[in-house]
Amino acid sequence: MTVDSSRVRLITGDITQLAVDAIVNAANRSLLGGGGVDGAIHRAAGPALLAECRDLGGCETGEAKITRGYRLPAPYVIHTVGPIWQGGGMGEPALLAACYRNSLQLAVAYGVRAIAFPAISCGVYGYPFEEAASIAVREIERFLADEDRIATVYLVCFSEDVRQAYAQALEKP
Ligand code: ADP
C-alpha cells in the first residue's frame, strides 16, 4: 500500500479534546449515549448532541451517521456502531471494517479533512486489540489510497495496549 505514513497518525489521549474536523463515536445502536467513549463524547458535547441523535432513529451495526459537534472542538461527530465480539465467527471482522469505511465515506461527503477514530469495539464490546487494529489500519490505508480529500486520520489510543496494537499493524507491509 502506498499511503504516506504521515496521513495515519497515532495519538494518545482523550478524543473529545481534539480539534479535528470530525471525531468518530463508538456508539451503540440506539445512538442515545452509553459508557466509554460514547459517554465522554456526550458529556463534552452537551445535551444538544443527544437531542440531534434522538431524531436519527438509531443506527445499524457497521453503519454510520453524522451530527454536529456542539460544544466539542470538532464540528462533526460521526457515530458508528461496532460489532460486539462473539468469538469472530459472527461476521465481526466485516462489520468492523464497514464501520471504518462508512465513517470515512461520510467524512468525505461532509468535506472533513482531518478525522479521529477511537478503537471501535475495543472497550465494552470486547474486540481483541490486535485483530481490531489490523482491520482499522487496513481499511483506512485502502481508503486513503483512493481518496486524497481526507488529509489525516488520527487513531486515538486510550491505553498503551491499544497503542501497541496499532503500532504493530502500521509496521506490517
Ligand atoms: P465499544 O462499545 O465500541 O467497545 P468503548 O467506548 O467501550 O466502545 O471503547 C472503545 C475504545 O475507546 C476503547 O479502546 C476505550 O479505551 C476507548 N476510549 C474510551 N474513552 C475514550 C476517550 N475519551 N477518548 C478516546 N478513546 C476512548
GROMACS .gro file of C-alpha atoms and ligand atoms in nm:
model
  200
    1MET     CA    1   0.000   0.000   0.000
    2THR     CA    2   0.145   0.335  -0.094
    3VAL     CA    3  -0.011   0.563   0.162
    4ASP     CA    4   0.215   0.831   0.304
    5SER     CA    5   0.253   0.712   0.662
    6SER     CA    6   0.212   1.065   0.795
    7ARG     CA    7  -0.154   1.052   0.686
    8VAL     CA    8  -0.230   0.791   0.956
    9ARG     CA    9  -0.113   0.903   1.296
   10LEU     CA   10  -0.129   0.755   1.643
   11ILE     CA   11  -0.224   0.991   1.918
   12THR     CA   12  -0.263   0.920   2.287
   13GLY     CA   13  -0.534   1.090   2.488
   14ASP     CA   14  -0.896   1.191   2.502
   15ILE     CA   15  -1.071   1.209   2.165
   16THR     CA   16  -1.315   1.472   2.292
   17GLN     CA   17  -1.032   1.726   2.317
   18LEU     CA   18  -0.918   1.702   1.956
   19ALA     CA   19  -0.963   1.997   1.724
   20VAL     CA   20  -1.009   1.792   1.409
   21ASP     CA   21  -1.294   1.828   1.159
   22ALA     CA   22  -1.471   1.516   1.285
   23ILE     CA   23  -1.436   1.270   1.568
   24VAL     CA   24  -1.585   0.924   1.543
   25ASN     CA   25  -1.801   0.788   1.822
   26ALA     CA   26  -1.810   0.416   1.901
   27ALA     CA   27  -2.183   0.430   1.967
   28ASN     CA   28  -2.449   0.168   2.028
   29ARG     CA   29  -2.745   0.104   1.802
   30SER     CA   30  -2.977   0.336   1.990
   31LEU     CA   31  -2.742   0.635   1.938
   32LEU     CA   32  -2.875   0.760   2.271
   33GLY     CA   33  -2.547   0.755   2.459
   34GLY     CA   34  -2.371   0.497   2.668
   35GLY     CA   35  -2.048   0.436   2.853
   36GLY     CA   36  -1.690   0.456   2.737
   37VAL     CA   37  -1.604   0.696   2.460
   38ASP     CA   38  -1.974   0.745   2.382
   39GLY     CA   39  -2.043   0.879   2.730
   40ALA     CA   40  -1.735   1.100   2.717
   41ILE     CA   41  -1.840   1.250   2.383
   42HIS     CA   42  -2.196   1.321   2.501
   43ARG     CA   43  -2.069   1.481   2.823
   44ALA     CA   44  -1.827   1.702   2.636
   45ALA     CA   45  -2.066   1.794   2.353
   46GLY     CA   46  -2.358   1.878   2.585
   47PRO     CA   47  -2.729   1.791   2.568
   48ALA     CA   48  -2.785   1.928   2.218
   49LEU     CA   49  -2.597   1.627   2.081
   50LEU     CA   50  -2.842   1.385   2.239
   51ALA     CA   51  -3.132   1.589   2.103
   52GLU     CA   52  -2.996   1.560   1.749
   53CYS     CA   53  -2.927   1.188   1.797
   54ARG     CA   54  -3.287   1.125   1.903
   55ASP     CA   55  -3.401   1.228   1.556
   56LEU     CA   56  -3.170   0.984   1.381
   57GLY     CA   57  -3.368   0.671   1.469
   58GLY     CA   58  -3.069   0.463   1.573
   59CYS     CA   59  -2.800   0.307   1.355
   60GLU     CA   60  -2.733  -0.048   1.241
   61THR     CA   61  -2.409  -0.224   1.329
   62GLY     CA   62  -2.142  -0.138   1.071
   63GLU     CA   63  -2.319   0.178   0.955
   64ALA     CA   64  -2.250   0.542   1.038
   65LYS     CA   65  -2.445   0.865   1.089
   66ILE     CA   66  -2.324   1.221   1.133
   67THR     CA   67  -2.422   1.502   1.369
   68ARG     CA   68  -2.280   1.836   1.466
   69GLY     CA   69  -2.026   1.850   1.749
   70TYR     CA   70  -2.188   2.127   1.959
   71ARG     CA   71  -1.951   2.209   2.247
   72LEU     CA   72  -1.674   1.987   2.115
   73PRO     CA   73  -1.380   2.143   1.937
   74ALA     CA   74  -1.465   1.916   1.641
   75PRO     CA   75  -1.755   2.049   1.431
   76TYR     CA   76  -1.882   1.700   1.348
   77VAL     CA   77  -1.932   1.368   1.524
   78ILE     CA   78  -1.962   1.055   1.311
   79HIS     CA   79  -2.145   0.788   1.508
   80THR     CA   80  -2.075   0.431   1.409
   81VAL     CA   81  -2.178   0.108   1.576
   82GLY     CA   82  -1.911  -0.155   1.610
   83PRO     CA   83  -1.986  -0.525   1.640
   84ILE     CA   84  -1.993  -0.695   1.978
   85TRP     CA   85  -1.714  -0.955   1.982
   86GLN     CA   86  -1.867  -1.302   1.994
   87GLY     CA   87  -1.561  -1.506   1.905
   88GLY     CA   88  -1.510  -1.383   1.549
   89GLY     CA   89  -1.745  -1.618   1.367
   90MET     CA   90  -2.047  -1.388   1.361
   91GLY     CA   91  -1.932  -1.152   1.088
   92GLU     CA   92  -1.744  -0.927   1.329
   93PRO     CA   93  -1.444  -0.856   1.101
   94ALA     CA   94  -1.662  -0.748   0.807
   95LEU     CA   95  -1.880  -0.536   1.033
   96LEU     CA   96  -1.583  -0.364   1.194
   97ALA     CA   97  -1.431  -0.297   0.851
   98ALA     CA   98  -1.763  -0.147   0.741
   99CYS     CA   99  -1.755   0.093   1.039
  100TYR     CA  100  -1.427   0.240   0.917
  101ARG     CA  101  -1.529   0.256   0.550
  102ASN     CA  102  -1.872   0.403   0.614
  103SER     CA  103  -1.734   0.661   0.859
  104LEU     CA  104  -1.469   0.769   0.609
  105GLN     CA  105  -1.723   0.788   0.326
  106LEU     CA  106  -1.946   1.011   0.536
  107ALA     CA  107  -1.645   1.223   0.626
  108VAL     CA  108  -1.565   1.281   0.259
  109ALA     CA  109  -1.928   1.373   0.189
  110TYR     CA  110  -1.907   1.645   0.457
  111GLY     CA  111  -1.572   1.787   0.349
  112VAL     CA  112  -1.387   1.651   0.652
  113ARG     CA  113  -1.009   1.658   0.604
  114ALA     CA  114  -0.888   1.553   0.948
  115ILE     CA  115  -1.072   1.278   1.136
  116ALA     CA  116  -1.004   1.094   1.460
  117PHE     CA  117  -1.115   0.740   1.542
  118PRO     CA  118  -1.131   0.568   1.880
  119ALA     CA  119  -1.057   0.195   1.884
  120ILE     CA  120  -1.408   0.092   1.781
  121SER     CA  121  -1.537  -0.219   1.963
  122CYS     CA  122  -1.221  -0.244   2.176
  123GLY     CA  123  -1.387  -0.143   2.502
  124VAL     CA  124  -1.709  -0.288   2.636
  125TYR     CA  125  -1.767  -0.468   2.303
  126GLY     CA  126  -1.463  -0.684   2.371
  127TYR     CA  127  -1.292  -0.700   2.030
  128PRO     CA  128  -0.932  -0.825   2.063
  129PHE     CA  129  -0.699  -0.528   2.012
  130GLU     CA  130  -0.464  -0.688   1.761
  131GLU     CA  131  -0.736  -0.806   1.528
  132ALA     CA  132  -0.924  -0.477   1.556
  133ALA     CA  133  -0.611  -0.271   1.495
  134SER     CA  134  -0.515  -0.463   1.184
  135ILE     CA  135  -0.865  -0.421   1.039
  136ALA     CA  136  -0.866  -0.050   1.122
  137VAL     CA  137  -0.527   0.012   0.963
  138ARG     CA  138  -0.604  -0.199   0.656
  139GLU     CA  139  -0.936  -0.026   0.587
  140ILE     CA  140  -0.802   0.323   0.647
  141GLU     CA  141  -0.499   0.268   0.423
  142ARG     CA  142  -0.714   0.121   0.147
  143PHE     CA  143  -0.950   0.413   0.168
  144LEU     CA  144  -0.676   0.677   0.168
  145ALA     CA  145  -0.503   0.515  -0.127
  146ASP     CA  146  -0.804   0.607  -0.343
  147GLU     CA  147  -0.912   0.925  -0.170
  148ASP     CA  148  -0.698   1.233  -0.127
  149ARG     CA  149  -0.972   1.456   0.012
  150ILE     CA  150  -0.903   1.310   0.359
  151ALA     CA  151  -0.567   1.451   0.466
  152THR     CA  152  -0.509   1.291   0.805
  153VAL     CA  153  -0.660   1.009   1.007
  154TYR     CA  154  -0.577   1.003   1.378
  155LEU     CA  155  -0.603   0.675   1.564
  156VAL     CA  156  -0.667   0.771   1.923
  157CYS     CA  157  -0.513   0.539   2.179
  158PHE     CA  158  -0.671   0.549   2.519
  159SER     CA  159  -0.446   0.276   2.654
  160GLU     CA  160  -0.094   0.152   2.597
  161ASP     CA  161  -0.221  -0.190   2.479
  162VAL     CA  162  -0.421  -0.031   2.202
  163ARG     CA  163  -0.127   0.189   2.105
  164GLN     CA  164   0.098  -0.115   2.071
  165ALA     CA  165  -0.156  -0.299   1.861
  166TYR     CA  166  -0.183  -0.004   1.621
  167ALA     CA  167   0.193   0.044   1.606
  168GLN     CA  168   0.233  -0.320   1.509
  169ALA     CA  169  -0.040  -0.303   1.248
  170LEU     CA  170   0.115   0.010   1.094
  171GLU     CA  171   0.454  -0.157   1.069
  172LYS     CA  172   0.327  -0.452   0.869
  173PRO     CA  173   0.396  -0.421   0.496
  174ADP     P1  174  -1.718  -0.018   2.233
  174ADP     O1  175  -1.854  -0.032   2.297
  174ADP     O2  176  -1.727   0.003   2.081
  174ADP     O3  177  -1.624  -0.126   2.272
  174ADP     P2  178  -1.596   0.171   2.421
  174ADP     O4  179  -1.629   0.314   2.435
  174ADP     O5  180  -1.627   0.082   2.534
  174ADP     O6  181  -1.667   0.124   2.285
  174ADP     O7  182  -1.441   0.156   2.386
  174ADP     C1  183  -1.385   0.187   2.260
  174ADP     C2  184  -1.244   0.237   2.280
  174ADP     O8  185  -1.247   0.374   2.315
  174ADP     C3  186  -1.167   0.166   2.391
  174ADP     O9  187  -1.033   0.140   2.345
  174ADP     C4  188  -1.164   0.270   2.503
  174ADP    O10  189  -1.048   0.257   2.584
  174ADP     C5  190  -1.159   0.398   2.422
  174ADP     N1  191  -1.199   0.521   2.491
  174ADP     C6  192  -1.278   0.537   2.600
  174ADP     N2  193  -1.290   0.668   2.629
  174ADP     C7  194  -1.217   0.737   2.537
  174ADP     C8  195  -1.189   0.875   2.513
  174ADP     N3  196  -1.239   0.971   2.590
  174ADP     N4  197  -1.107   0.907   2.408
  174ADP     C9  198  -1.058   0.812   2.328
  174ADP     N5  199  -1.081   0.680   2.344
  174ADP    C10  200  -1.160   0.643   2.448
   0.00000   0.00000   0.00000
